[in-house]
Amino acid sequence: MKGTREEPTAIRPSGERTAAAPASAVRPGGLLAFGVIVLALNLRPAVVAASPLLDTIRAGTGMSATAVGLLTTLPLLCFGLLAPFAPRLGRRFGMEPALLGTMVLICAGTALRLVPSMAALLGGTVIVGAGIAVANVLLPGVIKRDFPHRVGLMTGLYSMSLFGGAALAAGVTVPVEHAADLDWRSTLTLWGLLGVLAVIVWAPQLRRHSRASAAEARSAAHPVRGLWRHPVAWLVTGYMGLQSLSYYAAAAWLPTILGNAGMAEGTAGWMLSFSSLLGIAGAFLSPVLASRGVRPGLLATVGAVLTAAGFVGLVMAPVSGAYLWMALLGLGQGAAISLAMLFIVERAPDGRHAAQLSSMAQCFGYLLASAGPLALGAVHQLTDSWTVPLVMLMVLLVPQAVIGVGAARDRHAAPEQDTRG
């Protein structure tokens, strides 16, 4: 497993990185890194902010519980269904313009939700989901292409920003609504300001796109063939899918699980935010530790064990030990999502492969994740208990850990290189 350190993955015998070398001379690494972080901060708030407002939205619109649930389900479906189109957009328009377009979509979608109609609310949600879906896929490719010597650090910062944005939205949306005396539509729209900041920060990167070398352009123009038949790609995809299912299924029902156990509603909502805050630490530390020589397979196993311990605690003593269980869940799930992103970047030989592997992994992962909350709720309704659903999530952590160990092996999902070899 020593081969998983960042230095050996920076330059491969295939020589495909040579064409991208001039990129560092064209744009400052610090500005680009800051741009990646700001873009990543936008990939969850516009979706997560709806969750603490669902009861208010339902009361204000008269929507049914099923219909209002679409505000959280539709983005996940967009993440999965639109992921396969993201690499094509990146090839057609270039990574930098395509990513700028995703932030424009997020701004437009949040603004559309100001219009007082159900069609505008759901349509704006789909537009937001579409923008996030494309950015989800393309950003790992940017990290692979432009930070080959800092993959662990940049993946950690990227994943930390994902969790940070989610924690921020979950924790401050309702307090801001009350403090500013806003209605729920205006409160949701405020998160579009973060997208405006991203547009401003990312716009200078368009100069890099205009200066891309001919070799880079020719390489990016061709899709990767045979990726969906490659075993390494399926290991990465399987890990992405299982950890996404665990995270989104648990996040959807945690406040309800704690509330049914006797915890006050406000405290139960805070526990989800607390778990996300701890997830920031797990998301940042796991790829950084991997870059320092800690075996990624071991980290994947530890992440699954921490998550399982949190689920066990929720079954045994959900209220009395809630802070401990939320800490374990946050650290374990934060480590898992960050490792899923790291595997996408590390198992790809170049940015082009990274974007398409990201597309494959996130298409499957988020479609699976979108079914998780529904399945968990259905099992709870059948059993009239949260024990069986939580045990189901625990059982799924076993294949998650096993597949994570396989995905951690230092090899590439590069069918074209395999064919040439």
Coordinates of C-alpha atoms in Angstrom, one line a residue:
M1 CA 0.0 0.0 0.0
K2 CA 3.0 2.3 0.1
G3 CA 2.2 3.2 -3.5
T4 CA -0.8 5.2 -2.4
R5 CA 1.4 8.1 -1.3
E6 CA 1.0 11.1 -3.5
E7 CA 4.5 11.3 -5.0
P8 CA 4.3 8.1 -7.0
T9 CA 0.9 9.0 -8.4
A10 CA 2.0 12.4 -9.7
I11 CA 3.8 11.1 -12.8
R12 CA 3.0 7.8 -14.4
P13 CA 5.0 5.9 -17.1
S14 CA 2.2 6.6 -19.6
G15 CA 3.5 10.2 -19.8
E16 CA -0.1 11.6 -20.0
R17 CA 0.7 14.3 -17.4
T18 CA 3.3 16.0 -19.5
A19 CA 0.7 18.0 -21.6
A20 CA -0.8 19.5 -18.4
A21 CA 2.4 20.7 -16.9
P22 CA 2.2 24.2 -18.3
A23 CA -1.0 24.8 -16.3
S24 CA 0.9 25.6 -13.1
A25 CA 2.7 28.3 -15.0
V26 CA -0.4 29.8 -16.3
R27 CA -2.5 30.3 -13.2
P28 CA -1.5 30.8 -9.6
G29 CA -2.1 27.7 -7.5
G30 CA -3.4 29.7 -4.5
L31 CA -6.1 31.4 -6.5
L32 CA -7.2 28.2 -8.1
A33 CA -7.2 26.3 -4.8
F34 CA -9.4 29.0 -3.3
G35 CA -11.7 28.8 -6.3
V36 CA -12.1 25.1 -5.8
I37 CA -12.9 25.6 -2.1
V38 CA -15.5 28.3 -2.8
L39 CA -17.1 26.2 -5.5
A40 CA -17.3 23.2 -3.2
L41 CA -18.9 25.3 -0.5
N42 CA -21.8 25.8 -3.0
L43 CA -22.5 22.1 -3.6
R44 CA -24.7 21.5 -0.5
P45 CA -26.3 24.6 1.1
A46 CA -29.0 25.3 -1.6
V47 CA -30.2 21.7 -1.1
V48 CA -29.7 21.3 2.7
A49 CA -31.2 24.6 3.6
A50 CA -34.6 23.3 2.6
S51 CA -34.6 20.5 5.2
P52 CA -35.0 22.7 8.3
L53 CA -37.7 24.7 6.5
L54 CA -39.8 21.8 5.3
D55 CA -42.6 22.2 7.9
T56 CA -42.8 25.9 7.2
I57 CA -42.9 25.4 3.5
R58 CA -45.6 22.8 3.9
A59 CA -47.7 25.1 6.0
G60 CA -47.2 28.0 3.7
T61 CA -47.9 26.2 0.4
G62 CA -50.4 23.4 1.4
M63 CA -48.1 20.8 -0.2
S64 CA -48.5 17.2 1.0
A65 CA -45.7 15.5 2.9
T66 CA -44.8 13.6 -0.2
A67 CA -44.7 16.7 -2.4
V68 CA -42.5 18.7 0.0
G69 CA -40.2 15.7 0.2
L70 CA -39.3 16.3 -3.4
L71 CA -37.3 19.3 -2.3
T72 CA -34.7 17.0 -0.9
T73 CA -35.2 14.0 -3.3
L74 CA -35.1 15.9 -6.6
P75 CA -31.5 17.1 -6.2
L76 CA -30.3 13.6 -5.4
L77 CA -32.0 12.3 -8.5
C78 CA -30.3 15.1 -10.5
F79 CA -26.9 14.2 -9.0
G80 CA -27.3 10.7 -10.3
L81 CA -29.2 11.1 -13.6
L82 CA -27.2 14.1 -14.9
A83 CA -23.7 12.9 -13.8
P84 CA -23.1 11.0 -17.1
F85 CA -23.5 14.2 -19.1
A86 CA -21.0 16.2 -17.1
P87 CA -17.8 15.0 -18.8
R88 CA -19.3 15.7 -22.2
L89 CA -20.0 19.3 -21.1
G90 CA -16.5 19.6 -19.8
R91 CA -15.1 18.4 -23.1
R92 CA -17.5 20.6 -25.2
F93 CA -17.0 23.9 -23.3
G94 CA -13.9 23.3 -21.2
M95 CA -13.7 22.6 -17.5
E96 CA -13.4 26.2 -16.4
P97 CA -16.4 27.6 -18.4
A98 CA -18.5 24.5 -17.5
L99 CA -17.8 25.0 -13.8
L100 CA -18.6 28.7 -14.1
G101 CA -21.9 27.7 -15.7
T102 CA -22.8 25.4 -12.8
M103 CA -22.5 28.3 -10.4
V104 CA -24.7 30.4 -12.6
L105 CA -27.3 27.6 -12.6
I106 CA -27.2 27.5 -8.8
C107 CA -27.8 31.3 -8.6
A108 CA -30.6 31.1 -11.2
G109 CA -32.3 28.2 -9.4
T110 CA -32.2 29.8 -6.0
A111 CA -33.6 33.1 -7.5
L112 CA -36.4 31.2 -9.3
R113 CA -37.6 29.8 -6.0
L114 CA -38.6 33.4 -5.0
V115 CA -41.5 33.2 -7.5
P116 CA -44.7 32.3 -5.5
S117 CA -45.7 29.1 -7.3
M118 CA -45.1 25.4 -6.8
A119 CA -43.8 25.0 -10.3
A120 CA -41.2 27.7 -9.7
L121 CA -40.2 26.1 -6.4
L122 CA -39.7 22.6 -7.8
G123 CA -38.2 23.9 -11.1
G124 CA -35.7 26.0 -9.2
T125 CA -34.8 23.0 -7.2
V126 CA -34.2 21.0 -10.3
I127 CA -32.0 23.8 -11.8
V128 CA -30.0 23.9 -8.5
G129 CA -29.6 20.1 -8.6
A130 CA -28.4 20.2 -12.2
G131 CA -25.7 22.8 -11.5
I132 CA -24.5 20.8 -8.5
A133 CA -24.6 17.5 -10.4
V134 CA -22.1 18.8 -13.1
A135 CA -19.8 20.5 -10.5
N136 CA -19.8 17.3 -8.4
V137 CA -18.3 15.4 -11.4
L138 CA -15.9 18.0 -12.8
L139 CA -14.2 19.3 -9.6
P140 CA -12.3 16.0 -8.9
G141 CA -11.0 16.2 -12.5
V142 CA -9.6 19.7 -11.8
I143 CA -7.9 18.4 -8.6
K144 CA -6.3 15.5 -10.5
R145 CA -5.2 17.7 -13.4
D146 CA -3.9 20.8 -11.6
F147 CA -2.8 19.5 -8.2
P148 CA -1.0 16.2 -8.9
H149 CA 1.5 16.7 -6.1
R150 CA -1.2 17.8 -3.6
V151 CA -4.0 15.4 -4.2
G152 CA -4.5 14.4 -0.6
L153 CA -4.5 18.0 0.7
M154 CA -6.8 19.3 -2.0
T155 CA -9.2 16.3 -1.7
G156 CA -9.3 17.0 2.0
L157 CA -10.1 20.7 1.5
Y158 CA -12.7 19.9 -1.1
S159 CA -14.5 17.3 1.1
M160 CA -14.2 19.5 4.1
S161 CA -15.9 22.3 2.2
L162 CA -18.7 20.0 1.2
F163 CA -19.4 19.1 4.8
G164 CA -18.8 22.7 5.9
G165 CA -21.4 24.0 3.5
A166 CA -23.9 21.4 4.6
A167 CA -23.3 22.1 8.3
L168 CA -23.6 25.9 7.7
A169 CA -26.9 25.5 5.9
A170 CA -28.3 23.1 8.5
G171 CA -27.2 25.2 11.4
V172 CA -27.9 28.8 10.4
T173 CA -30.9 28.8 8.0
V174 CA -33.6 28.9 10.7
P175 CA -31.7 31.4 13.0
V176 CA -31.2 33.7 10.0
E177 CA -34.8 33.4 9.0
H178 CA -35.9 34.5 12.5
A179 CA -33.2 37.1 13.1
A180 CA -33.9 38.9 9.8
D181 CA -37.7 38.3 9.9
L182 CA -37.7 36.8 6.4
D183 CA -40.2 34.4 4.8
W184 CA -39.0 31.0 3.8
R185 CA -38.6 31.9 0.1
S186 CA -36.3 34.8 0.9
T187 CA -34.3 32.6 3.3
L188 CA -33.7 30.0 0.7
T189 CA -32.7 32.6 -1.9
L190 CA -30.1 34.0 0.4
W191 CA -27.9 31.0 -0.3
G192 CA -27.7 32.1 -3.9
L193 CA -25.3 34.9 -2.6
L194 CA -22.7 32.2 -2.0
G195 CA -23.1 31.2 -5.7
V196 CA -22.5 34.9 -6.7
L197 CA -19.3 34.9 -4.7
A198 CA -18.2 31.7 -6.5
V199 CA -18.9 33.2 -9.9
I200 CA -16.7 36.2 -9.0
V201 CA -13.9 34.0 -7.6
W202 CA -13.9 31.5 -10.5
A203 CA -14.2 34.0 -13.4
P204 CA -10.5 34.6 -13.6
Q205 CA -9.9 30.9 -14.3
L206 CA -11.5 31.4 -17.8
R207 CA -8.1 32.8 -18.9
R208 CA -6.6 29.4 -18.2
H209 CA -9.1 27.8 -20.6
S210 CA -8.2 30.2 -23.4
R211 CA -4.5 29.3 -23.1
A212 CA -4.9 25.5 -23.1
S213 CA -2.3 23.8 -25.2
A214 CA -3.2 22.0 -28.4
A215 CA -2.1 18.7 -26.8
E216 CA -4.4 19.2 -23.9
A217 CA -7.3 20.1 -26.1
R218 CA -6.9 17.0 -28.3
S219 CA -6.6 14.8 -25.2
A220 CA -9.7 16.2 -23.6
A221 CA -11.8 15.9 -26.8
H222 CA -12.0 12.1 -26.6
P223 CA -14.1 10.2 -24.1
V224 CA -12.6 7.3 -22.2
R225 CA -13.7 4.0 -23.7
G226 CA -14.5 0.8 -21.7
L227 CA -14.5 2.5 -18.2
W228 CA -17.9 0.9 -17.3
R229 CA -16.3 -2.6 -17.8
H230 CA -13.2 -1.9 -15.7
P231 CA -13.1 -3.7 -12.3
V232 CA -11.2 -0.9 -10.6
A233 CA -13.9 1.6 -11.7
W234 CA -16.6 -0.6 -10.2
L235 CA -14.7 -0.8 -6.9
V236 CA -14.6 3.0 -6.8
T237 CA -18.2 3.2 -7.8
G238 CA -19.4 0.6 -5.3
Y239 CA -17.6 2.4 -2.5
M240 CA -19.1 5.7 -3.5
G241 CA -22.6 4.2 -3.7
L242 CA -22.6 2.5 -0.4
Q243 CA -21.1 5.4 1.6
S244 CA -23.7 7.7 -0.1
L245 CA -26.5 5.4 0.9
S246 CA -25.4 5.3 4.5
Y247 CA -24.9 9.0 4.7
Y248 CA -28.1 10.2 3.1
A249 CA -30.4 7.6 4.6
A250 CA -29.1 8.3 8.1
A251 CA -29.2 12.1 7.6
A252 CA -32.8 12.1 6.4
W253 CA -34.1 10.3 9.5
L254 CA -31.7 11.1 12.3
P255 CA -33.8 14.0 13.7
T256 CA -36.9 11.8 13.6
I257 CA -35.1 8.8 15.2
L258 CA -34.0 11.0 18.1
G259 CA -37.4 12.8 18.3
N260 CA -39.2 9.4 18.5
A261 CA -36.8 8.5 21.3
G262 CA -37.9 11.5 23.4
M263 CA -35.5 14.3 22.4
A264 CA -36.8 17.8 21.9
E265 CA -37.3 18.7 18.2
G266 CA -34.9 21.6 18.3
T267 CA -32.2 19.5 20.0
A268 CA -32.7 16.7 17.5
G269 CA -32.1 19.1 14.6
W270 CA -29.0 20.5 16.2
M271 CA -27.6 16.9 16.5
L272 CA -27.6 16.6 12.7
S273 CA -25.7 19.9 12.5
F274 CA -23.3 18.7 15.2
S275 CA -22.6 15.5 13.3
S276 CA -21.9 17.5 10.1
L277 CA -19.4 19.7 12.0
L278 CA -17.5 16.6 13.1
G279 CA -17.7 15.3 9.6
I280 CA -15.6 18.3 8.5
A281 CA -12.7 16.9 10.6
G282 CA -13.1 13.4 9.3
A283 CA -13.4 14.6 5.7
F284 CA -10.2 16.7 6.0
L285 CA -8.0 14.2 7.9
S286 CA -8.5 11.0 6.0
P287 CA -7.0 12.0 2.6
V288 CA -4.2 13.9 4.4
L289 CA -3.4 10.9 6.5
A290 CA -3.4 8.8 3.3
S291 CA -0.9 11.1 1.7
R292 CA 1.3 10.7 4.7
G293 CA 1.6 7.0 4.4
V294 CA -1.5 5.7 6.3
R295 CA -3.0 2.9 4.3
P296 CA -6.3 4.1 2.7
G297 CA -7.8 0.6 3.1
L298 CA -7.2 0.9 6.8
L299 CA -8.9 4.3 6.8
A300 CA -11.9 2.9 5.0
T301 CA -12.2 0.2 7.5
V302 CA -11.9 2.6 10.5
G303 CA -14.5 4.9 8.9
A304 CA -16.9 2.0 8.6
V305 CA -16.3 0.9 12.2
L306 CA -16.8 4.4 13.6
T307 CA -20.1 4.7 11.7
A308 CA -21.2 1.3 12.9
A309 CA -20.5 2.3 16.5
G310 CA -22.7 5.3 16.0
F311 CA -25.5 3.2 14.7
V312 CA -25.2 0.8 17.6
G313 CA -25.4 3.7 20.0
L314 CA -28.6 5.0 18.4
V315 CA -30.1 1.5 18.9
M316 CA -29.0 1.1 22.5
A317 CA -29.2 4.6 24.1
P318 CA -30.2 7.2 21.4
V319 CA -30.8 10.1 23.7
S320 CA -28.4 9.7 26.7
G321 CA -25.3 9.2 24.5
A322 CA -26.5 11.3 21.5
Y323 CA -23.4 13.6 21.4
L324 CA -21.0 10.6 21.3
W325 CA -23.1 8.8 18.6
M326 CA -23.2 11.9 16.5
A327 CA -19.5 12.4 16.8
L328 CA -18.8 8.8 15.7
L329 CA -21.2 9.1 12.8
G330 CA -19.7 12.5 11.7
L331 CA -16.1 11.3 11.8
G332 CA -16.9 8.0 10.1
Q333 CA -19.1 9.3 7.4
G334 CA -16.8 12.3 6.8
A335 CA -13.9 10.0 6.3
A336 CA -15.9 7.8 4.0
I337 CA -17.0 10.6 1.6
S338 CA -13.5 12.0 1.5
L339 CA -12.0 8.6 0.7
A340 CA -14.6 8.1 -2.0
M341 CA -13.4 11.4 -3.6
L342 CA -9.8 10.4 -3.1
F343 CA -10.3 7.1 -4.8
I344 CA -11.8 8.8 -7.8
V345 CA -8.8 11.1 -8.1
E346 CA -6.1 8.5 -7.3
R347 CA -7.4 5.6 -9.4
A348 CA -7.5 7.9 -12.5
P349 CA -4.3 8.4 -14.5
D350 CA -5.2 12.0 -15.6
G351 CA -7.9 14.6 -15.4
R352 CA -9.9 13.2 -18.3
H353 CA -10.2 9.8 -16.7
A354 CA -10.9 11.4 -13.3
A355 CA -13.9 13.3 -14.7
Q356 CA -15.4 10.2 -16.3
L357 CA -14.7 8.0 -13.3
S358 CA -16.3 10.7 -11.2
S359 CA -19.3 10.6 -13.5
M360 CA -19.7 6.9 -13.3
A361 CA -19.2 6.7 -9.5
Q362 CA -21.6 9.6 -8.7
C363 CA -24.3 8.5 -11.2
F364 CA -24.6 5.1 -9.4
G365 CA -23.8 6.5 -6.0
Y366 CA -26.5 9.2 -5.9
L367 CA -29.1 7.1 -7.5
L368 CA -28.6 4.5 -4.8
A369 CA -28.5 7.3 -2.2
S370 CA -31.9 8.7 -3.4
A371 CA -33.5 5.3 -2.7
G372 CA -32.0 5.1 0.8
P373 CA -34.3 7.4 2.8
L374 CA -37.4 6.0 1.1
A375 CA -36.3 2.4 1.9
L376 CA -35.4 3.2 5.5
G377 CA -38.8 4.9 6.0
A378 CA -40.6 1.9 4.5
V379 CA -38.9 -0.6 6.7
H380 CA -39.6 1.6 9.7
Q381 CA -43.3 1.7 8.8
L382 CA -43.4 -2.0 8.4
T383 CA -41.7 -2.8 11.7
D384 CA -42.9 0.2 13.7
S385 CA -39.3 0.5 15.1
W386 CA -36.0 2.1 14.1
T387 CA -34.0 -0.9 15.2
V388 CA -34.3 -3.0 12.0
P389 CA -33.5 0.0 9.7
L390 CA -30.4 0.9 11.7
V391 CA -29.3 -2.8 11.7
M392 CA -29.7 -2.8 7.9
L393 CA -27.4 0.2 7.7
M394 CA -24.9 -1.5 10.0
V395 CA -24.9 -4.6 7.8
L396 CA -24.2 -2.6 4.6
L397 CA -21.1 -1.2 6.3
V398 CA -19.5 -4.6 5.9
P399 CA -19.4 -4.6 2.1
Q400 CA -18.6 -0.9 2.2
A401 CA -15.4 -1.6 4.1
V402 CA -14.4 -4.6 2.0
I403 CA -14.9 -2.7 -1.3
G404 CA -13.1 0.3 0.2
V405 CA -10.0 -2.0 0.8
G406 CA -10.2 -3.1 -2.8
A407 CA -10.6 0.5 -4.1
A408 CA -7.6 1.5 -2.1
R409 CA -5.1 -0.7 -4.0
D410 CA -2.7 1.4 -6.0
R411 CA -3.8 0.8 -9.6
H412 CA -5.6 2.7 -12.3
A413 CA -9.0 2.5 -13.9
A414 CA -7.5 3.1 -17.3
P415 CA -9.0 0.7 -19.9
E416 CA -7.2 2.4 -22.8
Q417 CA -3.8 1.9 -21.1
D418 CA -4.7 -1.7 -20.4
T419 CA -5.4 -2.2 -24.0
R420 CA -2.2 -0.6 -25.2
G421 CA -0.3 -2.7 -22.6

